Short mmCIF file of C-alpha atoms in Angstrom, two decimals:
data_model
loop_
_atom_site.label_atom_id
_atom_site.label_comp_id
_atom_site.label_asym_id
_atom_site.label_seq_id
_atom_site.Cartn_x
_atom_site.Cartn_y
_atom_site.Cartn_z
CA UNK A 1 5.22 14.88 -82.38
CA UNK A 2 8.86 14.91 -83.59
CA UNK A 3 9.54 17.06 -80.21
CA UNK A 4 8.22 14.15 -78.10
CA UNK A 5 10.06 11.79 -80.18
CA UNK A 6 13.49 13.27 -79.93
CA UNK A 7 12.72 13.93 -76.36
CA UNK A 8 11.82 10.46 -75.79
CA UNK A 9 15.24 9.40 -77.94
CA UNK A 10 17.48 12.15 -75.55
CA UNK A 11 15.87 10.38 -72.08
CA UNK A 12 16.57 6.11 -73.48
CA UNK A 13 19.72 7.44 -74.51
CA UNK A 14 20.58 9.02 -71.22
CA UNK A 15 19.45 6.11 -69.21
CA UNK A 16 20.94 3.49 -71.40
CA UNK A 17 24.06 5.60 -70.73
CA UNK A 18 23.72 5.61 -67.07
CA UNK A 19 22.99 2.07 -66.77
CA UNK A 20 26.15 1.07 -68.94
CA UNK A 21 28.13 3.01 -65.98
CA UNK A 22 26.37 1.29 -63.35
CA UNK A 23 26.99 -2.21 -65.15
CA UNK A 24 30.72 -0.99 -65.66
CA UNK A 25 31.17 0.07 -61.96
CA UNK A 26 29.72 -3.67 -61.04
CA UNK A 27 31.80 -5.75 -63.56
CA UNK A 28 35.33 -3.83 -62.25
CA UNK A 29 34.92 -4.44 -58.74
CA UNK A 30 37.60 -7.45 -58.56
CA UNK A 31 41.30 -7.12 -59.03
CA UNK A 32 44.26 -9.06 -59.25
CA UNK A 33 47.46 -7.78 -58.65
CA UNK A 34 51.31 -9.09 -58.01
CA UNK A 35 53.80 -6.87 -56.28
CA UNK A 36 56.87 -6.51 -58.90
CA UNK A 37 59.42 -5.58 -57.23
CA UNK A 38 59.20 -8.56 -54.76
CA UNK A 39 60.62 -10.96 -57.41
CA UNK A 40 63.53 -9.18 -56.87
CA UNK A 41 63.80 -11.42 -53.36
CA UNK A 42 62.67 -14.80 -54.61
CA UNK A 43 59.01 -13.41 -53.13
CA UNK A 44 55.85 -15.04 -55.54
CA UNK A 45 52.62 -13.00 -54.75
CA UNK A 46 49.11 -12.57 -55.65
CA UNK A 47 46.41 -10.43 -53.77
CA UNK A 48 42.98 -10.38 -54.64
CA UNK A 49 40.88 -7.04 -54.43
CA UNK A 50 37.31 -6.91 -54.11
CA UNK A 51 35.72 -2.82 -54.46
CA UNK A 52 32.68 -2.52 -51.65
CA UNK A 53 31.98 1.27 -53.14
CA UNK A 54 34.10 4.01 -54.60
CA UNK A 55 35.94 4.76 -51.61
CA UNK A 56 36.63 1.30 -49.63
CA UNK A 57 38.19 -2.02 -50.59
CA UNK A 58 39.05 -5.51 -49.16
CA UNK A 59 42.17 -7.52 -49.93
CA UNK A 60 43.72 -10.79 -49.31
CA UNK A 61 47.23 -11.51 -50.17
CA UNK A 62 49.07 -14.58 -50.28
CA UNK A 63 53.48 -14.19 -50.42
CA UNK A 64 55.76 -16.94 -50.31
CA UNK A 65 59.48 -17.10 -50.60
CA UNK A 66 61.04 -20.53 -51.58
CA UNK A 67 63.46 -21.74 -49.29
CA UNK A 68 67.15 -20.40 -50.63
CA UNK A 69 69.49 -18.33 -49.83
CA UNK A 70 69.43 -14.91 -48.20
CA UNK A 71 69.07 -12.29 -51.00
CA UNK A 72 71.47 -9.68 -51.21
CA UNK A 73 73.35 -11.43 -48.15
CA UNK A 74 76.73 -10.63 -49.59
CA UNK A 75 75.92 -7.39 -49.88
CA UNK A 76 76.22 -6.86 -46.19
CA UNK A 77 78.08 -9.61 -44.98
CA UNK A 78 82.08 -10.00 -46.42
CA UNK A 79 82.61 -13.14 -48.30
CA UNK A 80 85.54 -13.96 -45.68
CA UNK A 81 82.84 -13.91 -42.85
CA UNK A 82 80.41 -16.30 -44.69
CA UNK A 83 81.93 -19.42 -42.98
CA UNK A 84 81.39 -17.72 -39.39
CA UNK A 85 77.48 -17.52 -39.87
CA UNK A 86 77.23 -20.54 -42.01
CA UNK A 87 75.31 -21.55 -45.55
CA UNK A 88 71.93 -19.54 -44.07
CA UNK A 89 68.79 -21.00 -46.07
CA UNK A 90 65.68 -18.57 -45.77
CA UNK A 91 62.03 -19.46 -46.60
CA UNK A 92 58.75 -17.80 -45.83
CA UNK A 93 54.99 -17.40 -46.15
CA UNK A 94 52.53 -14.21 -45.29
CA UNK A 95 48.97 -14.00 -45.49
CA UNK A 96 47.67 -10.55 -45.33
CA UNK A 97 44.33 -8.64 -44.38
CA UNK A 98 43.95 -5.38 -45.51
CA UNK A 99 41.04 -2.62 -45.90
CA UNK A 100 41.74 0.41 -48.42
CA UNK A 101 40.58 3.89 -48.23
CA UNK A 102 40.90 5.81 -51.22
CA UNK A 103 40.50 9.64 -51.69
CA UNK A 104 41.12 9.85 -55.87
CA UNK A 105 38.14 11.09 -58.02
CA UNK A 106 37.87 8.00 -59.66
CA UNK A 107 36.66 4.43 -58.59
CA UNK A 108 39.52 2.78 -55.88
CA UNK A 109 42.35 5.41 -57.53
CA UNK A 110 44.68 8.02 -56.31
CA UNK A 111 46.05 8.28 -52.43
CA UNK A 112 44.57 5.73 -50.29
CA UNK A 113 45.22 4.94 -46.68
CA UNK A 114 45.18 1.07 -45.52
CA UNK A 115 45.40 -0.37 -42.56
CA UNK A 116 46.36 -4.67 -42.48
CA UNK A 117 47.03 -7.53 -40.34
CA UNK A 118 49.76 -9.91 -41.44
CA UNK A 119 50.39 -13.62 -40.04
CA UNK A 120 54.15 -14.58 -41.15
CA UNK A 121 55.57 -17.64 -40.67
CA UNK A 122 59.50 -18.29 -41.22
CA UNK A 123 62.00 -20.97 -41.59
CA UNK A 124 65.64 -20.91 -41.63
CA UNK A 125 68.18 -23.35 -41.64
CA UNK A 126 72.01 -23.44 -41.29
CA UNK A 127 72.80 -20.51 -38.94
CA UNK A 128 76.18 -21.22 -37.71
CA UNK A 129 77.09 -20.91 -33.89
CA UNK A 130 80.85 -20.78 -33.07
CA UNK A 131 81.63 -22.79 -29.25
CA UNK A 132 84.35 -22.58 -28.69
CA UNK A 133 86.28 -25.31 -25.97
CA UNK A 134 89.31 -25.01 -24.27
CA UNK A 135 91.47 -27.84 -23.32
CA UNK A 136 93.82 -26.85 -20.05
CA UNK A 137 96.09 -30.00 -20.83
CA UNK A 138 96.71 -29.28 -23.78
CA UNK A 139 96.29 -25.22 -24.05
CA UNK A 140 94.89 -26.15 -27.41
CA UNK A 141 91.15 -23.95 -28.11
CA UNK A 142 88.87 -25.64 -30.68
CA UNK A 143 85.60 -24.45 -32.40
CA UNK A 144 82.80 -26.81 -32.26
CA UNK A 145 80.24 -25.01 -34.65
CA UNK A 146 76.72 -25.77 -33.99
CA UNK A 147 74.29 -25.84 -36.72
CA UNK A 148 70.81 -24.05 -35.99
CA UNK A 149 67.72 -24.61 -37.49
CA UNK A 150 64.22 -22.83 -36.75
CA UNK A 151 61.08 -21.77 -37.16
CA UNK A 152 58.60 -19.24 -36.29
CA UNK A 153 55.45 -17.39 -36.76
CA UNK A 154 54.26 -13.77 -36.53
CA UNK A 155 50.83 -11.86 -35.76
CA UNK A 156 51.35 -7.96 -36.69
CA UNK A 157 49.08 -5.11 -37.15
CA UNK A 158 50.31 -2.01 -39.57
CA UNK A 159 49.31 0.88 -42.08
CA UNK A 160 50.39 1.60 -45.56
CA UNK A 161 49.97 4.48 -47.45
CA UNK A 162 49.85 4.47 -51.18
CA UNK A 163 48.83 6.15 -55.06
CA UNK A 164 46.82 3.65 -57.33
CA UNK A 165 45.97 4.40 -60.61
CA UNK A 166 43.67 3.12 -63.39
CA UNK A 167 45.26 2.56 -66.58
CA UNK A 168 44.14 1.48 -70.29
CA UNK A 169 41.12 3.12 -72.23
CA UNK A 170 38.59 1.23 -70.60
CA UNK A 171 40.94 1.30 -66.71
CA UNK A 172 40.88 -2.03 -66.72
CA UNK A 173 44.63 -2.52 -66.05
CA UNK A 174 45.91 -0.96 -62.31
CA UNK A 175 49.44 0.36 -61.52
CA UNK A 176 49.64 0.64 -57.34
CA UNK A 177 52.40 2.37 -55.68
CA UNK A 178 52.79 1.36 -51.91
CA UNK A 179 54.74 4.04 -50.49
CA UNK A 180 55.24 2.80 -47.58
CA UNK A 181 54.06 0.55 -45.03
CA UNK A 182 55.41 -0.78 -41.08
CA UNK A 183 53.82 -3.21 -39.15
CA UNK A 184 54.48 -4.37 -35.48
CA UNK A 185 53.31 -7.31 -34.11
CA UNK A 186 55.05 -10.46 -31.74
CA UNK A 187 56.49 -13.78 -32.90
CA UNK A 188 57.23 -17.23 -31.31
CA UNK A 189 60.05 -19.42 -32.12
CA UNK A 190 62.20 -21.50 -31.43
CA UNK A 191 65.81 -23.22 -32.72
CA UNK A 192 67.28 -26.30 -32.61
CA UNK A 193 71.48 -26.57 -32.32
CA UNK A 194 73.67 -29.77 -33.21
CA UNK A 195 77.00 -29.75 -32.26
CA UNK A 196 79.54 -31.53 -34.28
CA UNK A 197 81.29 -32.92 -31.15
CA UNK A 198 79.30 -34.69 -28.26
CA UNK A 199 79.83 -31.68 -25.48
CA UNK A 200 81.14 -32.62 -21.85
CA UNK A 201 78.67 -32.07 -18.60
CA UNK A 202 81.20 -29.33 -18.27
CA UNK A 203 80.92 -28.02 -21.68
CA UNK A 204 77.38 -28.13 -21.70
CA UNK A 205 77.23 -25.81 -18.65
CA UNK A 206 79.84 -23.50 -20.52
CA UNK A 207 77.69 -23.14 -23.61
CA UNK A 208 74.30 -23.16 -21.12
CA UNK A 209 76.10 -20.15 -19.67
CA UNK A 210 77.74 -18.27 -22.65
CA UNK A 211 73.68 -18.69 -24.33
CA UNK A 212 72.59 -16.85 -21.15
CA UNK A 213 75.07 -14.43 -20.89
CA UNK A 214 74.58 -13.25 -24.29
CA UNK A 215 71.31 -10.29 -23.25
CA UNK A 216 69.44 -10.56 -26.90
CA UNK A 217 67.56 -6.80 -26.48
CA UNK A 218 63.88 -7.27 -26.14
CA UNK A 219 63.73 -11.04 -27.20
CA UNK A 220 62.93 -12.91 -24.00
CA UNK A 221 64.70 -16.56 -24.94
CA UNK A 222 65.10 -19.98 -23.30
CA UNK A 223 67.78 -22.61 -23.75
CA UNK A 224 67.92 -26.04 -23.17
CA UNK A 225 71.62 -27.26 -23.64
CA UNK A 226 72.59 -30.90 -24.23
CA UNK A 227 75.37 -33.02 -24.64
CA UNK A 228 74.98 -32.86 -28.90
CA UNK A 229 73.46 -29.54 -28.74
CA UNK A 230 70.22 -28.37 -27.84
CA UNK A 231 67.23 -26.19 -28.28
CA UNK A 232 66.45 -22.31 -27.34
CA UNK A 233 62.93 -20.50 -27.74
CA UNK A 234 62.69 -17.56 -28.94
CA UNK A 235 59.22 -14.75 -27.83
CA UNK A 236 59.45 -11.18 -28.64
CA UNK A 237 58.29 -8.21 -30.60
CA UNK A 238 58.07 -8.38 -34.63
CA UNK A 239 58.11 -5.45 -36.89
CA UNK A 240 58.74 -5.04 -40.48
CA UNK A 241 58.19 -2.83 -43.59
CA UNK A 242 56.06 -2.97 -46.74
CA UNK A 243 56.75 -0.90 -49.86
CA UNK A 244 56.43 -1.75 -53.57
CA UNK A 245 54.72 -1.62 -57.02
CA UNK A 246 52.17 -3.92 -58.31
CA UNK A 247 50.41 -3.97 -61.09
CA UNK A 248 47.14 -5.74 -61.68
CA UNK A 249 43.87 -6.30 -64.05
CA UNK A 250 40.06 -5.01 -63.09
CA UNK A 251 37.05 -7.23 -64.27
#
């Protein structure tokens, strides 16, 4: 009888056991997460994981970046040439798809593989344009700067690879390590000019002409030239690269 008993004890205990795990497993199958290291650009994010099993995962991410200006812009551009390109203001928002494949041990850990769509759309203001005019009666050249402001909006497809881990006695806190990560995609656009001088027919057709002349790579681009500026739109290919840390809470 006490053999039965402490049998009987052994198999509840086992499946109580068991059926904490499998409660555990179904509580932890939602994360949150913000990629650090994008604060370091003005970038505010937040993606939202949801575990289908122990190997694949669904995410949504939302980014945006306050319109400012350019981070790190002096960094590659000499203070001395900051009047040629103008006060540049940046802002931007991304919404991105992405499925994980993981390969740790553990539930959604270690090296995954993830493949994403991203739709990007931009805005930047105060791009500076330098037309310059010459006057044959006087021999005198003068800039009139033109002042550009645009949007646009990009569909890309790309894969990251990355290492998550699960953290914390219970691995309820998540450290994940994108690697690295490229998309490529196309974009529409477009920009609108305004000179600071009303522009002559003949002028017009100069800066019509210099716009043409100037064989962006890749971008195909149309311009519309007026006499106080005009407008040029922008199609082409879009690319860009992911690569980060986040960290983030299971529950």
């Amino acid at each position: 009888m006490k053999t039965q008993i402490l049998l009987f004890s052994l198999l509840a205990s086992s499946f109580i056991s068991a059926q904490q795990s499998a409660d555990s497993l179904i509580i932890n199958k939602n994360t949150i997460k913000t990629n650090l290291t994008a604060y370091a650009f003005r970038n505010f994010n937040l993606t939202y994981e949801r575990s289908i099993n122990k190997t694949i995962a669904v995410s949504a991410t939302f980014a945006t970046m306050p319109k400012g200006d350019v981070p790190f812009l002096n960094s590659f551009v000499k203070e001395e040439d900051r009047e040629d390109i103008g006060d540049i203001q940046l802002g931007n928002t991304a919404f991105t798809l992405e499925t994980r494949f993981y390969f740790g041990k553990k539930y959604n850990s270690g090296f995954y593989l993830a493949p994403y769509y991203r739709y990007t759309n931009m805005k930047i203001d105060e791009i500076r344009y330098n037309f310059y005019t010459y006057d044959e009666d006087t021999n005198v050249e003068t800039n009139n700067p033109i002042d550009l402001n645009g949007k646009f909006s990009a569909h890309s497809f790309g894969l990251m690879i990355g290492i998550q881990w699960l953290l914390g006695k219970k691995q309820n806190w998540v450290l994940d390590w994108w690697l690295i990560g490229g998309h490529y995609g196309f974009a529409k656009g477009d920009l609108a000019g305004k000179t600071k001088y009303a522009l002559t027919p003949e002028e017009q057709q100069d800066l019509q002409d210099e716009i043409n002349d100037l064989n962006i790579p890749i971008v195909k681009y149309e311009a519309h030239i007026n006499a106080n500026g005009g407008t040029v739109k922008l199609d082409g290919p879009w690319a860009g690269l992911r690569s980060g840390l986040s960290l983030g809470y299971r529950f």
